[in-house]
C-alpha positions as CSV (number, residue, x, y, z in Angstrom):
1,M,1.5,-44.2,-25.7
2,G,1.5,-45.2,-29.4
3,I,-1.1,-47.6,-30.8
4,V,-1.8,-51.0,-29.8
5,R,-2.9,-53.2,-32.7
6,G,-6.0,-56.4,-32.8
7,Q,-7.1,-57.7,-35.6
8,K,-10.7,-56.3,-34.9
9,V,-10.1,-53.0,-32.9
10,F,-6.8,-51.0,-32.4
11,L,-6.4,-48.6,-29.3
12,R,-4.7,-45.5,-29.8
13,E,-4.2,-42.5,-27.0
14,I,-7.4,-40.1,-26.0
15,T,-7.3,-36.8,-26.5
16,L,-9.3,-33.4,-26.0
17,D,-10.9,-33.9,-29.9
18,D,-12.3,-37.4,-28.5
19,T,-14.3,-35.1,-25.9
20,K,-17.4,-35.0,-28.2
21,N,-17.5,-38.8,-28.7
22,V,-16.9,-39.3,-25.0
23,V,-19.7,-37.3,-23.7
24,K,-21.6,-39.2,-26.1
25,W,-21.0,-42.4,-25.4
26,R,-21.4,-41.9,-21.6
27,N,-24.7,-40.3,-21.8
28,N,-25.8,-43.2,-23.6
29,P,-28.0,-44.6,-21.2
30,R,-27.0,-48.7,-21.7
31,V,-22.9,-46.9,-21.1
32,R,-23.9,-44.9,-17.9
33,N,-26.2,-47.3,-16.1
34,N,-23.2,-49.7,-16.3
35,F,-21.0,-47.3,-14.4
36,I,-21.4,-46.2,-10.3
37,Y,-20.8,-42.7,-11.3
38,R,-24.1,-41.7,-13.4
39,E,-24.6,-38.0,-13.9
40,I,-25.0,-36.4,-17.0
41,F,-21.3,-36.4,-18.5
42,T,-20.6,-32.7,-20.4
43,D,-17.4,-31.7,-22.0
44,A,-16.1,-29.9,-19.2
45,T,-16.6,-32.7,-16.9
46,H,-14.3,-34.7,-19.8
47,N,-12.2,-31.9,-20.2
48,E,-11.5,-31.4,-16.5
49,W,-10.8,-36.0,-16.3
50,M,-8.4,-35.3,-19.2
51,K,-6.7,-32.8,-16.6
52,T,-6.4,-34.0,-13.6
53,K,-6.5,-37.6,-14.2
54,V,-5.4,-38.7,-17.7
55,A,-2.5,-36.0,-17.9
56,S,-1.1,-36.5,-14.6
57,G,-0.5,-40.2,-15.0
58,E,-2.8,-41.5,-13.0
59,V,-5.2,-42.8,-15.9
60,C,-4.4,-44.3,-18.9
61,Q,-7.0,-44.1,-21.2
62,M,-7.1,-45.2,-24.6
63,I,-9.9,-44.5,-27.7
64,I,-10.9,-48.2,-29.4
65,C,-10.9,-47.7,-32.9
66,E,-12.3,-50.4,-35.5
67,A,-9.3,-51.7,-37.3
68,E,-11.0,-51.9,-40.8
69,S,-12.9,-48.4,-41.0
70,E,-10.9,-46.3,-38.0
71,R,-14.3,-45.2,-36.6
72,P,-14.1,-44.4,-32.9
73,V,-16.3,-47.1,-31.1
74,G,-15.9,-46.3,-27.4
75,S,-12.9,-46.4,-24.9
76,V,-10.5,-48.6,-23.0
77,Y,-9.1,-47.4,-19.4
78,L,-6.2,-47.8,-16.1
79,R,-7.7,-45.9,-13.1
80,D,-5.9,-45.1,-9.6
81,I,-2.7,-46.4,-11.5
82,D,-0.2,-47.4,-8.6
83,N,3.3,-47.9,-9.5
84,D,4.4,-48.6,-6.4
85,K,1.8,-51.7,-5.9
86,K,2.1,-52.1,-9.8
87,E,-1.5,-52.2,-10.1
88,A,-4.7,-50.2,-11.0
89,E,-8.2,-50.6,-12.0
90,Y,-9.4,-51.7,-15.4
91,G,-12.5,-50.4,-17.0
92,I,-13.8,-50.5,-20.8
93,F,-17.3,-49.7,-22.7
94,I,-18.4,-49.9,-26.4
95,G,-20.5,-46.4,-26.6
96,E,-21.2,-47.3,-30.3
97,D,-24.8,-49.1,-30.1
98,D,-23.8,-50.7,-33.4
99,A,-20.8,-51.9,-32.4
100,T,-21.0,-54.1,-29.6
101,S,-21.8,-57.6,-29.7
102,K,-18.7,-57.6,-32.2
103,G,-15.9,-59.1,-30.1
104,Y,-14.7,-55.3,-29.7
105,G,-14.4,-55.1,-26.1
106,N,-12.6,-58.8,-26.3
107,E,-10.1,-58.0,-28.1
108,A,-9.9,-54.3,-26.5
109,A,-9.5,-56.1,-22.9
110,I,-7.0,-58.4,-24.1
111,L,-5.0,-55.6,-25.6
112,M,-5.2,-53.2,-22.9
113,C,-4.2,-56.0,-20.2
114,D,-1.1,-57.1,-22.5
115,Y,0.0,-53.0,-22.5
116,A,-0.4,-53.0,-19.2
117,R,1.9,-55.4,-18.2
118,D,4.3,-54.6,-21.2
119,E,4.4,-51.0,-21.5
120,L,3.5,-50.1,-17.8
121,G,5.4,-53.2,-16.1
122,L,2.0,-53.8,-14.2
123,K,1.1,-56.8,-11.9
124,R,-2.2,-56.8,-11.6
125,L,-5.3,-55.2,-12.4
126,I,-8.9,-55.3,-11.1
127,L,-12.4,-54.6,-11.8
128,R,-15.9,-53.7,-10.8
129,A,-19.0,-54.9,-12.4
130,F,-22.6,-55.6,-12.0
131,C,-23.9,-58.9,-11.5
132,D,-26.2,-58.3,-14.0
133,N,-24.3,-57.2,-17.1
134,E,-23.5,-60.5,-17.9
135,P,-22.0,-59.4,-21.6
136,A,-18.8,-57.3,-20.0
137,L,-18.2,-60.5,-17.2
138,K,-18.0,-62.8,-20.3
139,S,-16.0,-60.4,-21.9
140,Y,-13.7,-60.2,-18.2
141,E,-13.7,-64.0,-17.7
142,H,-12.4,-64.2,-21.9
143,A,-9.7,-62.1,-20.9
144,G,-8.9,-64.0,-17.8
145,F,-10.4,-61.9,-15.2
146,K,-11.2,-63.6,-11.3
147,K,-14.3,-63.0,-9.7
148,T,-12.6,-62.6,-6.1
149,E,-15.4,-60.4,-4.1
150,D,-18.8,-59.9,-3.9
151,L,-19.8,-56.2,-3.5
152,P,-23.2,-56.3,-2.6
153,E,-25.8,-53.5,-2.7
154,V,-23.2,-50.6,-4.2
155,K,-24.9,-47.3,-4.2
156,C,-24.8,-45.5,-7.4
157,S,-24.7,-42.0,-8.0
158,D,-28.5,-42.0,-8.7
159,G,-29.7,-43.8,-5.5
160,E,-30.2,-47.1,-7.4
161,V,-28.7,-49.8,-5.5
162,K,-26.8,-52.7,-6.9
163,D,-25.0,-55.4,-6.4
164,M,-21.2,-55.5,-7.9
165,I,-18.6,-58.2,-7.9
166,L,-14.5,-57.4,-8.1
167,M,-12.4,-59.6,-10.2
168,E,-8.8,-59.3,-10.9
169,K,-6.1,-60.5,-13.0
170,V,-2.7,-61.3,-12.3
171,L,-0.3,-60.1,-15.5
172,W,2.5,-61.7,-14.2
């Protein structure tokens, strides 16, 4: 997988050594409340994800690191990779509160889209986002994603119901 370098951030392969950070980030209410699955993350939850999804190739997940300090600040991933259709679902989160609003998500999205096209041979990425998550929607649009469908009244794992949209990016 290697390292994918940008100006502000670089992406590197996720490892089990990242468990502590990923668990902390996914349990951050700012992050957790922008996912459908909102249960408390544990080391066991993450390790199971790594074993059943990442190791199997169903998910390609990378850690977003600040270019200058090399500090891990979040994660970007492609899930449900379908090699026959050449598509996957894109996801991202910036876990460190002091790393938001710095353009890291914008650059990570572009880097991951390029990686999906150039290294994985994918043609299309989709994503789902809550309608009220304006910073994420702006970042996705910046990376070239376009709204394709309204997804009204999506029920989250904690029972909250929120409107989402489906977006896609055609890579080639």
